CSV table of C-alpha atoms in Angstrom, one decimal:
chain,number,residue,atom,x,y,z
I,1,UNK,CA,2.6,20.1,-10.9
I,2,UNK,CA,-1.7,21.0,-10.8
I,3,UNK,CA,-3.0,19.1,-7.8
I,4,UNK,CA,-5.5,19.2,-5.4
I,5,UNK,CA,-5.1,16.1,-3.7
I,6,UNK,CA,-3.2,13.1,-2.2
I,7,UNK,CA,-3.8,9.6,-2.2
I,8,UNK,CA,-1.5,6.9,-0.3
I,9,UNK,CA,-1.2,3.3,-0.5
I,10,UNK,CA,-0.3,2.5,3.1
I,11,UNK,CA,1.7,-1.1,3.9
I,12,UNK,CA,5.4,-0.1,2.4
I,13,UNK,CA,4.9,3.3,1.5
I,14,UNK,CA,3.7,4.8,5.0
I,15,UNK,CA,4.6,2.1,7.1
I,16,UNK,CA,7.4,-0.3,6.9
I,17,UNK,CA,4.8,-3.6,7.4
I,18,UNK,CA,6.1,-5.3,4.0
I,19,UNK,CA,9.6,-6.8,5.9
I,20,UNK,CA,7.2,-7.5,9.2
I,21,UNK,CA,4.8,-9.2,7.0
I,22,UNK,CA,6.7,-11.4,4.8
I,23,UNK,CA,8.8,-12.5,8.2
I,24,UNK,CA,5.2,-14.1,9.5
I,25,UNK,CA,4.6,-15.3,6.4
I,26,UNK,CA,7.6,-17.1,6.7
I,27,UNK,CA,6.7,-18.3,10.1
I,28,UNK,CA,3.4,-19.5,9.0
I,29,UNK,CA,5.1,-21.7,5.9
I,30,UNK,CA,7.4,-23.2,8.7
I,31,UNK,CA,4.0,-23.5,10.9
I,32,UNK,CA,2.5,-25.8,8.4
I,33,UNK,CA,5.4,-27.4,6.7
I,34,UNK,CA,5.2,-25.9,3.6
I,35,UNK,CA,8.3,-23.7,1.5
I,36,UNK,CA,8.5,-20.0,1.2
I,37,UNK,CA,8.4,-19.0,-2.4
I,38,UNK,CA,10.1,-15.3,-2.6
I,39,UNK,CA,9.1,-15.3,-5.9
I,40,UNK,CA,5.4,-16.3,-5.1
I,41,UNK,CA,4.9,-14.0,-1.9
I,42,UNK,CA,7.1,-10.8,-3.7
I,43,UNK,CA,4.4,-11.0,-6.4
I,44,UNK,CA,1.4,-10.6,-4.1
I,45,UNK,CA,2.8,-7.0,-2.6
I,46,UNK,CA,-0.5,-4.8,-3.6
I,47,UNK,CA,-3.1,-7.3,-3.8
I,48,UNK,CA,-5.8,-7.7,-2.1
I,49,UNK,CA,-6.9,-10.5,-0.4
I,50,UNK,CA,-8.6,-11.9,-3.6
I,51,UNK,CA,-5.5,-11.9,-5.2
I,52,UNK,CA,-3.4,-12.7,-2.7
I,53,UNK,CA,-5.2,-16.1,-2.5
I,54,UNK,CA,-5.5,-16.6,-6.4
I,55,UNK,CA,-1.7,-15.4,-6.7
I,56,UNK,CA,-0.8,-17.9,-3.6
I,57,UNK,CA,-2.4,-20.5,-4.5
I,58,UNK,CA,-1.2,-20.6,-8.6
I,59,UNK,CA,2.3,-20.0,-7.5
I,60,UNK,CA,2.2,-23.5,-5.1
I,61,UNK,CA,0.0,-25.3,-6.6
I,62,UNK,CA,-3.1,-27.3,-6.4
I,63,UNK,CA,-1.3,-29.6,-2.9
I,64,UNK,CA,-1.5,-26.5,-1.1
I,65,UNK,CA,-3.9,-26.2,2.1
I,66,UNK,CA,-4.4,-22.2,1.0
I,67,UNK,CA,-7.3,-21.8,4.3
I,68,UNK,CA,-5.0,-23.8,6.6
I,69,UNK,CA,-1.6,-21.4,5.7
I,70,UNK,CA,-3.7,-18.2,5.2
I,71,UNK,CA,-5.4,-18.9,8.9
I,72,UNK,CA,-1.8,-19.2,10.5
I,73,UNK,CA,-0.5,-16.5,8.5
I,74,UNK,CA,-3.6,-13.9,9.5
I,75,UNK,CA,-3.7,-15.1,13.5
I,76,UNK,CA,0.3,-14.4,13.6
I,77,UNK,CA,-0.1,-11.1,11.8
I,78,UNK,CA,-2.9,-10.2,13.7
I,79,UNK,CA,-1.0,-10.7,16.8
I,80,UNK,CA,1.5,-8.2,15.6
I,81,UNK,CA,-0.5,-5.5,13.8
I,82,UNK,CA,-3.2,-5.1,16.0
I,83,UNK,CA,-1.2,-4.5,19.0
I,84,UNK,CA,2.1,-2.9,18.1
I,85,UNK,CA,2.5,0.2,16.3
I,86,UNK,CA,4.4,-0.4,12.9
I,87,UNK,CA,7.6,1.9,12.0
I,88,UNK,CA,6.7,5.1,9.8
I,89,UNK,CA,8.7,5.5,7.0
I,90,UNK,CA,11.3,8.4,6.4
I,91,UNK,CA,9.0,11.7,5.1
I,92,UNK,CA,6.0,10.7,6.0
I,93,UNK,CA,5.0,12.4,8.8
I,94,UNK,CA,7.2,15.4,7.0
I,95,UNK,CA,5.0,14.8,4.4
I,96,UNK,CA,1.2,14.8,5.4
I,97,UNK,CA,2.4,17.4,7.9
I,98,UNK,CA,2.9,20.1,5.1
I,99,UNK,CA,-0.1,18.6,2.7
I,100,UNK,CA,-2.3,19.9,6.1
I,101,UNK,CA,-0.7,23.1,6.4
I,102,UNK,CA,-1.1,23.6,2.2
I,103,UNK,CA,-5.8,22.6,2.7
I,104,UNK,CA,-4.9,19.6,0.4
I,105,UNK,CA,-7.4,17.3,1.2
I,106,UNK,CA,-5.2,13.2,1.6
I,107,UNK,CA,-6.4,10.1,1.7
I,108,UNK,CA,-5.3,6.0,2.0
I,109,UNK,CA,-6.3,3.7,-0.7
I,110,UNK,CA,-4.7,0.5,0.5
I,111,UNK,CA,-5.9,-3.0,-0.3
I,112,UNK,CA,-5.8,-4.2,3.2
I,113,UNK,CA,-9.0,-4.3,5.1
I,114,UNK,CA,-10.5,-1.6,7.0
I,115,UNK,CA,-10.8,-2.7,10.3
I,116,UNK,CA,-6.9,-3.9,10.5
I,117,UNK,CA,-5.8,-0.3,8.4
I,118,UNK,CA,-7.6,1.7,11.1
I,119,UNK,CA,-6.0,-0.2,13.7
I,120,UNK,CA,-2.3,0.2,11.8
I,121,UNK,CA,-2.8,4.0,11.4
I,122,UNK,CA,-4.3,4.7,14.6
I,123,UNK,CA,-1.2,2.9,16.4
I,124,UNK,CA,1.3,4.7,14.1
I,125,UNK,CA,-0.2,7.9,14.5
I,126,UNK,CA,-1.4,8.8,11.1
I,127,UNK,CA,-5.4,8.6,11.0
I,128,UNK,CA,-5.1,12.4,12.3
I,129,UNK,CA,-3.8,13.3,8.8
I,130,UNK,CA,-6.5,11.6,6.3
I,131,UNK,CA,-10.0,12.4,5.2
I,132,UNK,CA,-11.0,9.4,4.0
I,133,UNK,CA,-9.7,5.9,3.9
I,134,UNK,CA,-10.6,3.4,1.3
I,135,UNK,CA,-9.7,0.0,1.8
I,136,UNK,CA,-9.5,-3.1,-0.3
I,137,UNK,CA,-12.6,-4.8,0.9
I,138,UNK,CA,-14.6,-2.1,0.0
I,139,UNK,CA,-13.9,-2.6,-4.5
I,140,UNK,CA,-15.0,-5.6,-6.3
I,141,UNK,CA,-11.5,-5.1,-8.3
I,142,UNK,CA,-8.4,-5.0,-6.1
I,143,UNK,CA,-5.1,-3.5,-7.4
I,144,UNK,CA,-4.0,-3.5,-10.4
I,145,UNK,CA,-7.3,-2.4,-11.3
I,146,UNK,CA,-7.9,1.3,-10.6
I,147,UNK,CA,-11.0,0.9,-9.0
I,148,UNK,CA,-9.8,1.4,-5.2
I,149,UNK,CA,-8.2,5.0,-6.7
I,150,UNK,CA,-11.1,6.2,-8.4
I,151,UNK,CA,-13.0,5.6,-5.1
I,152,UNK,CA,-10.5,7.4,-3.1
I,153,UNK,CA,-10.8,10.5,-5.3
I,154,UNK,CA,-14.5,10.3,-5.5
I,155,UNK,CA,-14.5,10.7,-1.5
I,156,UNK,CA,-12.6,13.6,-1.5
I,157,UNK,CA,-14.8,15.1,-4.3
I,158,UNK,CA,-11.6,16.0,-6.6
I,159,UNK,CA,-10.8,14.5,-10.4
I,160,UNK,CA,-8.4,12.2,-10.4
I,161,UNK,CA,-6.5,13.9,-12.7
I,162,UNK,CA,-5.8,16.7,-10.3
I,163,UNK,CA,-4.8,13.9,-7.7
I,164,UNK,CA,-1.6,12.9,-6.7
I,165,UNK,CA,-1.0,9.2,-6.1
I,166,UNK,CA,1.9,7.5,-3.7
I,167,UNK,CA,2.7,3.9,-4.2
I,168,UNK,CA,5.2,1.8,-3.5
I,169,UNK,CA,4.8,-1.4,-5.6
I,170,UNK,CA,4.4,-1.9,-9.0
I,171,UNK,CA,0.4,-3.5,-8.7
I,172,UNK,CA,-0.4,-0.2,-7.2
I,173,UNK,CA,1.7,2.1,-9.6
I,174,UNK,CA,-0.2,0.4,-12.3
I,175,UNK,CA,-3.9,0.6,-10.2
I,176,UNK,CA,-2.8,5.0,-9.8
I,177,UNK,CA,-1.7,5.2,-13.3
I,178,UNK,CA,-4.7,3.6,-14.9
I,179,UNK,CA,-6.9,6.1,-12.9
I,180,UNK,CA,-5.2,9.1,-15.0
I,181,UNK,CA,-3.1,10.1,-11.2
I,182,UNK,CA,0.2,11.6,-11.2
I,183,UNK,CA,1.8,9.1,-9.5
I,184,UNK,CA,4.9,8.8,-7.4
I,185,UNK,CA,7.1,5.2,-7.1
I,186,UNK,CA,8.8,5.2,-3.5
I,187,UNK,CA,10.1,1.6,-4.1
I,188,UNK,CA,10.4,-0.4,-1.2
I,189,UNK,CA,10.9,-4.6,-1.2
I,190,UNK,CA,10.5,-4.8,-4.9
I,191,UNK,CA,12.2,-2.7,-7.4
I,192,UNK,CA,10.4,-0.8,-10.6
I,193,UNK,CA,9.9,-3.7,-13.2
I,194,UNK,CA,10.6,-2.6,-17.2
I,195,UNK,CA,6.9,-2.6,-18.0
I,196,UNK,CA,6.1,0.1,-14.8
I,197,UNK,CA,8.8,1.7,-16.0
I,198,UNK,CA,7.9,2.4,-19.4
I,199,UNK,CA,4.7,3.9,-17.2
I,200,UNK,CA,6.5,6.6,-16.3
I,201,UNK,CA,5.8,7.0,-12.7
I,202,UNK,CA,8.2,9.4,-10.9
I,203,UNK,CA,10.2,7.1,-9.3
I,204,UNK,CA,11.9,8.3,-5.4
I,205,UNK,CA,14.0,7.0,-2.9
I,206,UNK,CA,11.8,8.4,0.3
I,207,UNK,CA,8.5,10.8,0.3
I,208,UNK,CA,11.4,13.6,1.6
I,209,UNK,CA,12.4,13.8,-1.5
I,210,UNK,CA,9.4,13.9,-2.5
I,211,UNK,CA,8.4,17.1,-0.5
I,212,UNK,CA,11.1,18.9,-1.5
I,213,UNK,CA,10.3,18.7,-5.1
I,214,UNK,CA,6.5,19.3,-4.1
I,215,UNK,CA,7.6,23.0,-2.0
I,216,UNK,CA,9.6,23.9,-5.1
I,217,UNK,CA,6.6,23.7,-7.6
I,218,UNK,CA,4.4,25.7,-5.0
């Protein structure tokens, strides 16, 4: 495997924020009398705020107050986030450990916005480890779209051909895949659909496995 450097989405595939964050959402729906939709909030994993709201507010309709349950949502999520340092998850320290000690450059491309992914990264440790971190409010085009990638890899000055991309869910597979990444599928509340299968991401059960594979192609 010809790399040079790594990209990583960051909520479900560094830290574990995906079960914190659809419990508050859960909350919030209580909050303001309204019925969580698995269905609805699985399918917004990825998206950035632009689509979380189109996403939201398609799957419940046009009766739906979308400021009024996307304020209680964000002040109870906030709460949480911006003070408490989220669970890494298995490999990853592991992981961007070696990546340092190997010179490749890594970086986060994760649709969230910057000033909440600095905080997440800085409580959980991990800023120390990236170069760059691009962040959904910073593309006009949110994942799926590749746009966020082929920023990331612009920062760090390498092809993204010779990048490596970590996702978790299948909007971001799709987002690394359509900018040309190799790209690895660490699943995490939502499984691979058939149409990211037939992608053909390398799909893993934890970035350790994914380092061991990586120290056996150096």
């Amino acid at each position: 495997m010809n790399f040079r450097a790594a990209i990583f989405d960051m909520d479900g595939l560094l830290l574990d924020t995906e079960r914190v964050c659809m419990s508050i959402f859960k909350q919030a729906c209580q909050a303001q009398s309204v019925p969580f939709l698995e269905d609805v909030y699985l399918s917004i994993i990825g998206r950035n705020s632009a689509g979380i709201e189109q996403t939201i507010r398609e799957g419940y309709g046009p009766s739906l107050d979308y400021p009024a349950l996307h304020n209680e949502w964000r002040v109870r999520y906030n709460a949480v986030v911006k003070h408490q340092a989220i669970p890494v998850k298995t490999g990853v320290v592991e992981l961007l450990k070696w990546l340092k000690d190997q010179d490749v450059p890594a970086a986060v491309a994760t649709s969230t916005n910057k000033d909440v992914a600095e905080i997440k990264l800085r409580l959980a440790g991990l800023d120390q480890y990236f170069d760059h971190i691009t962040t959904g409010c910073e593309v006009s085009q949110g994942k799926p779209h590749p746009e966020i990638y082929l920023l990331a890899a612009s920062r760090l000055g390498v092809d993204p051909k010779l990048c490596l991309a970590f996702e978790d869910s299948n909007n971001g597979v799709r987002s690394a895949i359509a900018a040309k990444m190799q790209t690895y599928q660490i699943p995490d509340l939502v499984e691979p659909c058939a149409e990211v299968k037939a992608l053909e991401p390398i799909i893993r059960s934890s970035l350790l496995d994914v380092l061991s594979e990586l120290k056996q192609s150096k």
